[in-house]
Coordinates of C-alpha atoms in Angstrom, one line a residue:
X1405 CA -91.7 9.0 37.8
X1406 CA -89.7 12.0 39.2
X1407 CA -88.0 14.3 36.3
X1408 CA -84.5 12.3 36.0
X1409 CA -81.2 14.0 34.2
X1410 CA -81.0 11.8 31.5
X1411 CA -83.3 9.8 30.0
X1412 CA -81.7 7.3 27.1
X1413 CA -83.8 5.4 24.5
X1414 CA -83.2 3.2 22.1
X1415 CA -84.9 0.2 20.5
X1416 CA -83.0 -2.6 22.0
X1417 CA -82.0 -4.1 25.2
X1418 CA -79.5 -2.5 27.3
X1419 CA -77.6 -6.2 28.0
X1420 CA -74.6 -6.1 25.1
X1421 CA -76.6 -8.1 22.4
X1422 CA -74.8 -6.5 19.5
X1423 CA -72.9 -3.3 19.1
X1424 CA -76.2 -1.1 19.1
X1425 CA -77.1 -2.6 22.7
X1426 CA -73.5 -1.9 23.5
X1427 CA -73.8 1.6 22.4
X1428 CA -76.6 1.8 24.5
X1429 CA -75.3 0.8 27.2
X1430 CA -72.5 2.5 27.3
X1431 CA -74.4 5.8 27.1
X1432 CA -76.4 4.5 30.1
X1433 CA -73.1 4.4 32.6
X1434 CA -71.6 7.3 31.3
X1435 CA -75.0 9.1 32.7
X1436 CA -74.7 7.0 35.5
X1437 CA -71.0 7.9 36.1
X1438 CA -71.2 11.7 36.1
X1439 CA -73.5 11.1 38.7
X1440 CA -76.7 12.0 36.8
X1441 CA -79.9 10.1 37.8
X1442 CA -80.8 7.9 34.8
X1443 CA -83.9 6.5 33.1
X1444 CA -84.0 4.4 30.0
X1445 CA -86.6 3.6 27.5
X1446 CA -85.8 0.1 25.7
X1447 CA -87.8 -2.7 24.0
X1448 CA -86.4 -5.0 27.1
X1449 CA -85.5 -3.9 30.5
X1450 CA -82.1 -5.8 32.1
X1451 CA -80.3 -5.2 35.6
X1452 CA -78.2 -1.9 35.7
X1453 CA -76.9 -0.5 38.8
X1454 CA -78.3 2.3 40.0
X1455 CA -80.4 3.2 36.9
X1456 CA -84.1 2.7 36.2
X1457 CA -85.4 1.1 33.1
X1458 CA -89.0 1.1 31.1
X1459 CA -89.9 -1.5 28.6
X1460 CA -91.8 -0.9 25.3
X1461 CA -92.9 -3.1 23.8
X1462 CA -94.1 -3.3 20.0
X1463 CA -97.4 -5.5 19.5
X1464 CA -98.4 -7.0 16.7
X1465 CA -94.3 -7.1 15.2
X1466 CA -94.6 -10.5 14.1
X1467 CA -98.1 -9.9 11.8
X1468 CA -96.7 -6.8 10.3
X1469 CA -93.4 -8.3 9.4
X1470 CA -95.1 -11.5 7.3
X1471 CA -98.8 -10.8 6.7
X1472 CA -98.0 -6.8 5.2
X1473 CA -95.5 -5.5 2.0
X1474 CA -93.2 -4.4 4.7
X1475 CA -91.7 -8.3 4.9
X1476 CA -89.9 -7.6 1.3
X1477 CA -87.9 -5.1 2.2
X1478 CA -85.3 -5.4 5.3
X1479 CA -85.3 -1.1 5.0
X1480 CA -88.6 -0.7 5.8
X1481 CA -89.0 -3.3 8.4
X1482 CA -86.5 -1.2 10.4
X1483 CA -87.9 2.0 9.6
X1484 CA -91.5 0.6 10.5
X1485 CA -90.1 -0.8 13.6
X1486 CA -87.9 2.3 14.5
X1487 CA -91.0 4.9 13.6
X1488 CA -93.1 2.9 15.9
X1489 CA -90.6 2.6 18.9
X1490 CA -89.9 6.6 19.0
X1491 CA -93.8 7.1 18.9
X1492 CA -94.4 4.6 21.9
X1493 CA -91.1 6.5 23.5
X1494 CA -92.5 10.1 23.0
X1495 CA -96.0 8.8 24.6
X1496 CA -93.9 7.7 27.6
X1497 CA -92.9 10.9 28.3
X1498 CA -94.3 12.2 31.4
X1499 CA -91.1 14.9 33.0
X1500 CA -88.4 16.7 29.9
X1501 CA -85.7 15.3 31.5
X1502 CA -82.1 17.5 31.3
X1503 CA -80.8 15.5 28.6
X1504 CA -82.4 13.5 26.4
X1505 CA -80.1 10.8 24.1
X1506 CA -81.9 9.2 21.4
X1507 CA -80.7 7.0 18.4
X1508 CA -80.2 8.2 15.3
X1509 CA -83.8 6.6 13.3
X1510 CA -86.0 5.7 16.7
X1511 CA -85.4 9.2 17.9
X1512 CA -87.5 12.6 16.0
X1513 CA -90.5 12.1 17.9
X1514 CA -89.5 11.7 21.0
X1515 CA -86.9 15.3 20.4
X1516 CA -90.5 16.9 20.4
X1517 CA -92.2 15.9 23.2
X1518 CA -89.1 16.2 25.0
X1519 CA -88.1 20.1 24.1
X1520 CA -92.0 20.8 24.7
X1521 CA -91.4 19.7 28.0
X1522 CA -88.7 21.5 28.8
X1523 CA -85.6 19.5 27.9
X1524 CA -81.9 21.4 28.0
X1525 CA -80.1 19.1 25.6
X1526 CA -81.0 17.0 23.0
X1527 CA -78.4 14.7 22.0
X1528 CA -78.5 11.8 18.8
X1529 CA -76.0 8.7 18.8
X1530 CA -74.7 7.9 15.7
X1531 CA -74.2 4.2 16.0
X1532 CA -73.0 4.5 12.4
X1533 CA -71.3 7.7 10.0
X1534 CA -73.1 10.7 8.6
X1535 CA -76.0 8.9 7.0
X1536 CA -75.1 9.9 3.2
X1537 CA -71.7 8.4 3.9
X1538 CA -74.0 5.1 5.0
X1539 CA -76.4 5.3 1.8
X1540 CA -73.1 5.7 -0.6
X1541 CA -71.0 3.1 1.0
X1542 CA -74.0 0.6 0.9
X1543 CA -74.7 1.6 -2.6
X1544 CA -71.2 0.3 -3.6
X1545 CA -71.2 -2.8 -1.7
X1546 CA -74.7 -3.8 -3.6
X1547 CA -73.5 -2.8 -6.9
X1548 CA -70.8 -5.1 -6.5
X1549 CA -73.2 -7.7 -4.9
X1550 CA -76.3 -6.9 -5.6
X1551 CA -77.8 -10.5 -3.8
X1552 CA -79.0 -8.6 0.0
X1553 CA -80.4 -5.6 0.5
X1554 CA -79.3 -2.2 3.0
X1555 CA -81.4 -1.7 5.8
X1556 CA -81.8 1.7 5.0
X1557 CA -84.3 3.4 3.4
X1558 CA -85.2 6.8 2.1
X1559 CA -88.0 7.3 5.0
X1560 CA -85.3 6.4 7.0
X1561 CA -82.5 8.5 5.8
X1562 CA -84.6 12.0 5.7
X1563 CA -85.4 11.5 9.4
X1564 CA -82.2 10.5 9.9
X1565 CA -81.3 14.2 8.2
X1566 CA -84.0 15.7 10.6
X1567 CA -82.8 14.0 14.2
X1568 CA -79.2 16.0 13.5
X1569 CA -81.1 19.4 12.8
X1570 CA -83.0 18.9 15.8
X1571 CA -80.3 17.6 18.2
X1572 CA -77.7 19.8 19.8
X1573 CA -75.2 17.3 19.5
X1574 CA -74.3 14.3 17.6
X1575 CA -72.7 11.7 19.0
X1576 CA -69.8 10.0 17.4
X1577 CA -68.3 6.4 18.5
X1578 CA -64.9 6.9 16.5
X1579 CA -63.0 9.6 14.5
X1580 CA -63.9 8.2 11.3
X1581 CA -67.8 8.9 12.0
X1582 CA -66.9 12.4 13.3
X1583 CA -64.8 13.1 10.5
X1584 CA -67.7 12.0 8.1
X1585 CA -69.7 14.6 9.8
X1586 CA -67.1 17.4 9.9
X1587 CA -67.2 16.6 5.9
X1588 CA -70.6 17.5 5.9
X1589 CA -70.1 20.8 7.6
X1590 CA -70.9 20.3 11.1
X1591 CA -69.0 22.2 13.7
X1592 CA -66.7 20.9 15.8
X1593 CA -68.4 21.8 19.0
X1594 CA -71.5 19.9 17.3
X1595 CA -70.1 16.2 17.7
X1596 CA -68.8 14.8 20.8
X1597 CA -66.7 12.1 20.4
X1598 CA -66.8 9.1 22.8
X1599 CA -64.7 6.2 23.5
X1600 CA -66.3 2.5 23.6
X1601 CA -65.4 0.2 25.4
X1602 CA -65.3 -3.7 25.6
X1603 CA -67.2 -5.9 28.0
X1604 CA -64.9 -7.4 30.9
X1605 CA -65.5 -11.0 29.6
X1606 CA -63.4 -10.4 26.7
X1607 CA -59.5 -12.0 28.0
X1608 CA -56.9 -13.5 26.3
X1609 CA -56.8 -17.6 26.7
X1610 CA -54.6 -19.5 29.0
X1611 CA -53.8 -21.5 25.4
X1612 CA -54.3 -21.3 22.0
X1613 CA -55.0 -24.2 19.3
X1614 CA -50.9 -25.3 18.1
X1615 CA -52.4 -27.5 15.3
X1616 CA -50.8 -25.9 12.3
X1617 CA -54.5 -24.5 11.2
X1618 CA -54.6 -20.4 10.3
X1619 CA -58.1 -19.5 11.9
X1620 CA -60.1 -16.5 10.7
X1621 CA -62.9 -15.9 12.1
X1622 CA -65.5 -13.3 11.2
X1623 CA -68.0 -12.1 14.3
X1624 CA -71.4 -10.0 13.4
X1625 CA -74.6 -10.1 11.0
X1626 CA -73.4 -11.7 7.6
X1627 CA -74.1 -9.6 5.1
X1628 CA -73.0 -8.1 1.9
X1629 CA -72.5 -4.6 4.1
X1630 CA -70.4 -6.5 6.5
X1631 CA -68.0 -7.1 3.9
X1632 CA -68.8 -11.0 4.4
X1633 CA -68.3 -11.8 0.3
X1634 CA -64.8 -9.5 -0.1
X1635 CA -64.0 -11.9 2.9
X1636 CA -64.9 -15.3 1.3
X1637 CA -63.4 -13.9 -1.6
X1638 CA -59.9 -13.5 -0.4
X1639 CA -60.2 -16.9 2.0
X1640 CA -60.8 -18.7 -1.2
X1641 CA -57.8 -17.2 -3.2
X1642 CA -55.7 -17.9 0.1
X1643 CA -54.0 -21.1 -1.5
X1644 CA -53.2 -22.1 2.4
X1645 CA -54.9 -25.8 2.7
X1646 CA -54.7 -26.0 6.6
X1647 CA -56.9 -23.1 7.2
X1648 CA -60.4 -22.6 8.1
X1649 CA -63.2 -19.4 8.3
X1650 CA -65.6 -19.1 11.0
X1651 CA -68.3 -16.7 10.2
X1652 CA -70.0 -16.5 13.8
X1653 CA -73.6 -14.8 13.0
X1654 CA -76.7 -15.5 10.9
X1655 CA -77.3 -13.5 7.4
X1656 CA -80.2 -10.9 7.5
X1657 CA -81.3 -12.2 4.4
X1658 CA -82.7 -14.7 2.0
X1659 CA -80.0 -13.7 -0.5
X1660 CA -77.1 -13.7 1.5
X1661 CA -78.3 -17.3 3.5
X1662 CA -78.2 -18.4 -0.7
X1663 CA -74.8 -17.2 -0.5
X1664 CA -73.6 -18.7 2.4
X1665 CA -75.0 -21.9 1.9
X1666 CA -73.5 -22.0 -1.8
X1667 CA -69.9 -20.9 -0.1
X1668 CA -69.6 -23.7 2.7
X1669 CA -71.2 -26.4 -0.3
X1670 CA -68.2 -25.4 -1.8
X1671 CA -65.6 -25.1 0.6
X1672 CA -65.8 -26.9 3.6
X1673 CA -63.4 -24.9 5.7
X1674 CA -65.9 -22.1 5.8
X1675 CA -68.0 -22.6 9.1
X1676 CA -71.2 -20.8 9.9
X1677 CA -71.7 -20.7 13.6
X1678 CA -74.2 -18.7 15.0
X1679 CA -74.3 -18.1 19.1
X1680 CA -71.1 -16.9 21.4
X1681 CA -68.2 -15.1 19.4
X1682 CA -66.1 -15.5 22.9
X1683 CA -64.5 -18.9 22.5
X1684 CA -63.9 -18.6 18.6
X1685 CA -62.0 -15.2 19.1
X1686 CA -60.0 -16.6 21.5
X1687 CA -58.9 -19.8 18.8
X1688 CA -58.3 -17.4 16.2
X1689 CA -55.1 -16.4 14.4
X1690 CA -56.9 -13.2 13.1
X1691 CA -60.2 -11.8 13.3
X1692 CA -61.3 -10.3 10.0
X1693 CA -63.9 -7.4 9.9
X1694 CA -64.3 -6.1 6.1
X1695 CA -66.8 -3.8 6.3
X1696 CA -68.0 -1.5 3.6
X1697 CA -69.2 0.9 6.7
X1698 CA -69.3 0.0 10.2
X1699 CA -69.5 3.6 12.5
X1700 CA -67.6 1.7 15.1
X1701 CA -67.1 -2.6 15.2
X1702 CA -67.2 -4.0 18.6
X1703 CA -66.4 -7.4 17.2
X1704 CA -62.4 -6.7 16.4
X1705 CA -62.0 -4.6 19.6
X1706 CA -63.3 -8.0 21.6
X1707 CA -60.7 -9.8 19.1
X1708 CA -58.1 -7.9 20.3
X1709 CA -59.2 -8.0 24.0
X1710 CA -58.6 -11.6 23.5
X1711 CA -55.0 -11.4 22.6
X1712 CA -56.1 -11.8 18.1
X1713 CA -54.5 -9.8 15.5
X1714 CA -57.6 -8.2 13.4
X1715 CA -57.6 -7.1 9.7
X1716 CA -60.4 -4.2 9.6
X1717 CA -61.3 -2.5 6.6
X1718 CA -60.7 1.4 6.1
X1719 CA -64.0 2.2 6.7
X1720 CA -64.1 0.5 10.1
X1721 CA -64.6 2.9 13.0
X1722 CA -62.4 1.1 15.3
X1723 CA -59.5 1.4 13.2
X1724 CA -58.2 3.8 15.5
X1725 CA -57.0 0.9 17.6
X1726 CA -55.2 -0.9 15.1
X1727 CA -51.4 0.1 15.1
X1728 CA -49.9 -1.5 12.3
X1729 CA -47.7 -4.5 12.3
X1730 CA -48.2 -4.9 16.1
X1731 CA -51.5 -5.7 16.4
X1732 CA -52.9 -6.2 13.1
X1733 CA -53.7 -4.0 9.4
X1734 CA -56.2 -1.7 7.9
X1735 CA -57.1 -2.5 4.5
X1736 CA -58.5 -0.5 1.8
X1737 CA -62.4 -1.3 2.0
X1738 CA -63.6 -3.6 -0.3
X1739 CA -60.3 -4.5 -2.0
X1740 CA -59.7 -8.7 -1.8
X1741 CA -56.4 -8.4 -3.5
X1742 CA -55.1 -6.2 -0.2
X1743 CA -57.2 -8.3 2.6
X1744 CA -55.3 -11.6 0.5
X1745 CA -51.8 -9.7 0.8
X1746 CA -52.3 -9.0 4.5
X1747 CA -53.8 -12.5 5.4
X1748 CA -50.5 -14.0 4.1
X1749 CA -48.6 -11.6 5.4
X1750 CA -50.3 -12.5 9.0
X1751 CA -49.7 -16.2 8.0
X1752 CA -46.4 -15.6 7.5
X1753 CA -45.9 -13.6 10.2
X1754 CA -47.9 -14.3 13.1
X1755 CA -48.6 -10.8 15.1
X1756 CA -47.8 -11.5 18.9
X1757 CA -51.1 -12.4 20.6
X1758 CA -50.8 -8.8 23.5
X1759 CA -54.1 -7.2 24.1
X1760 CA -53.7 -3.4 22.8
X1761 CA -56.2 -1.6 23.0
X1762 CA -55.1 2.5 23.1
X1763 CA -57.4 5.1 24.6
X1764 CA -59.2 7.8 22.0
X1765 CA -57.7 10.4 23.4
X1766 CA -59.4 12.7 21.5
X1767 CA -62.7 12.1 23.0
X1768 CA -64.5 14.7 24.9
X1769 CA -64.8 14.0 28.7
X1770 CA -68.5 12.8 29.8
X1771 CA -70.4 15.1 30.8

């Protein structure tokens, strides 16, 4: 392989499964867009335009994850799978290319081998905030339900701490994760802000469901950190009968299945339906995206894509898009008494299904 501008890595697939592939993605075309020739490292290769792609892939994944102590703890399975994926990247390395972006935890390794070989610029995506903002925000989400776990551990967080020394730039996906690293006395000039963007298949309906029944619906990995229990929380305390929550996505663990499973026993009304968020988003009346930390939330900018009011929490990245009263509220995070208010508020006063979705106009131009 010929030394290419950019090389990206990250340990996912590069086809929009989840906002980390999105991320990753996105950082692909923007390469691709300057005009920079562009290489990616991923655990699966998919189709790009113009841009060359290398799978790595891990061995043995599935013994280490259930035969070894890592299969009690969701932190260190990430940080086992991370550490190994930025080892196999850095080994890839043949040519420094100009830039180099890695991802903030599968990234350290691969900074070396890269500046060794000559590499101008070093940049880390920060698919969430300043990772002490992440460890505190998780820690008061568990506290208050202490039934899943964070998938972040100490290993991780200290090379987290080392991939921003090392990088020349940090790459934010909202003004709330730039502002938490501004707070932690980073330069301006340090953090380049970008703006994400939705895939195409993400439209308004021709028609909506005129059956009386308020539909929220909840899109991404059910968990505590999600804000999934402030959410069943505050559908419970609704008091409006012809309702109904659609959480679409699986929980991460065995705790918050427990939970889940005790919720819908319950209450009915509450639906757990893994697969394709596109066709609930465009039934709902409101998508609902509570999250204790979330550095961006691709989930409530495809809700408003398709024409839904969303309720986000305050410590939602994609907040920014979110003008109040037109197309949705931010709530303060974690609060169930506010998300109730504003639900009712939404029920009583339906938001006009438009698609808004404003521009960051902060964000630095791509290189």
């Amino acid at each position: 392989m010929s030394r290419p501008d950019v090389i990206v890595s990250c340990a996912t697939a590069p086809v929009g499964r989840g906002g980390l592939s999105q991320h990753f993605a996105q950082m692909i075309r923007e390469g691709r867009d300057a005009g920079a020739s562009v290489h990616y490292l991923a655990t699966e290769t998919a189709p790009l335009d113009g841009v060359t792609g290398e799978s790595i892939a891990l061995a043995h994944t599935r013994t280490i994850n259930t035969f070894t102590p890592v299969r009690f703890s969701r932190a260190l399975k990430d940080h086992v799978a991370n550490e190994r994926f930025d080892r196999a990247a850095a080994a890839r390395l043949e040519h420094g290319p100009t830039r180099l972006v890695g991802f903030v935890g599968k990234a350290l390794r691969t900074f070396a081998v890269a500046r060794a070989q000559g590499t101008e610029v070093l940049e880390v995506m920060a698919a969430n905030s300043h990772v002490d903002n992440v460890r505190a925000r998780h820690a008061e989400a568990l506290a208050r339900y202490p039934f899943d776990q964070s998938w972040l551990s100490d290993f991780q967080r200290r090379k987290t701490l080392k991939e921003y020394d090392t990088a020349d730039v940090v790459i934010a996906a909202s003004p709330y994760t730039r502002d938490t690293f501004l707070e932690r006395g980073f330069r301006e000039s340090q953090v380049r802000l970008v703006a994400m963007t939705t895939l195409p298949r993400y439209v308004p309906p021709d028609t909506r469901p005129d059956d009386g029944v308020f539909r929220l619906v909840f899109v991404g990995s059910a968990s505590v950190l999600k804000g999934v229990p402030v959410l069943v929380e505050a559908f419970q305390r609704l008091g409006i009968d012809a309702a109904e929550l659609t959480i679409v996505g699986g929980p991460a663990t065995r705790g918050m299945r427990k939970y889940l499973d005790e919720a819908v026993a319950r209450d009915p009304r509450i639906q757990v339906r893994p697969g394709d968020p596109l066709p609930h988003l465009q039934r709902a009346d409101v998508c609902v995206h509570p999250s204790f930390e979330d550095g961006h939330a691709y989930a409530p900018m495809e809700a408003l894509a398709c024409g839904a009011p969303v309720v986000v929490s305050a410590d939602t990245g994609m907040k920014q898009h979110v003008v109040e009263g037109v197309n949705g509220y931010v709530a303060p995070t974690g609060d169930v008494d506010a998300l109730v208010d504003r639900l009712r508020h939404l029920h009583q006063h339906p938001l006009a299904a438009t698609h808004r979705l404003d521009t960051v106009s902060e964000a630095t131009p791509s290189p």
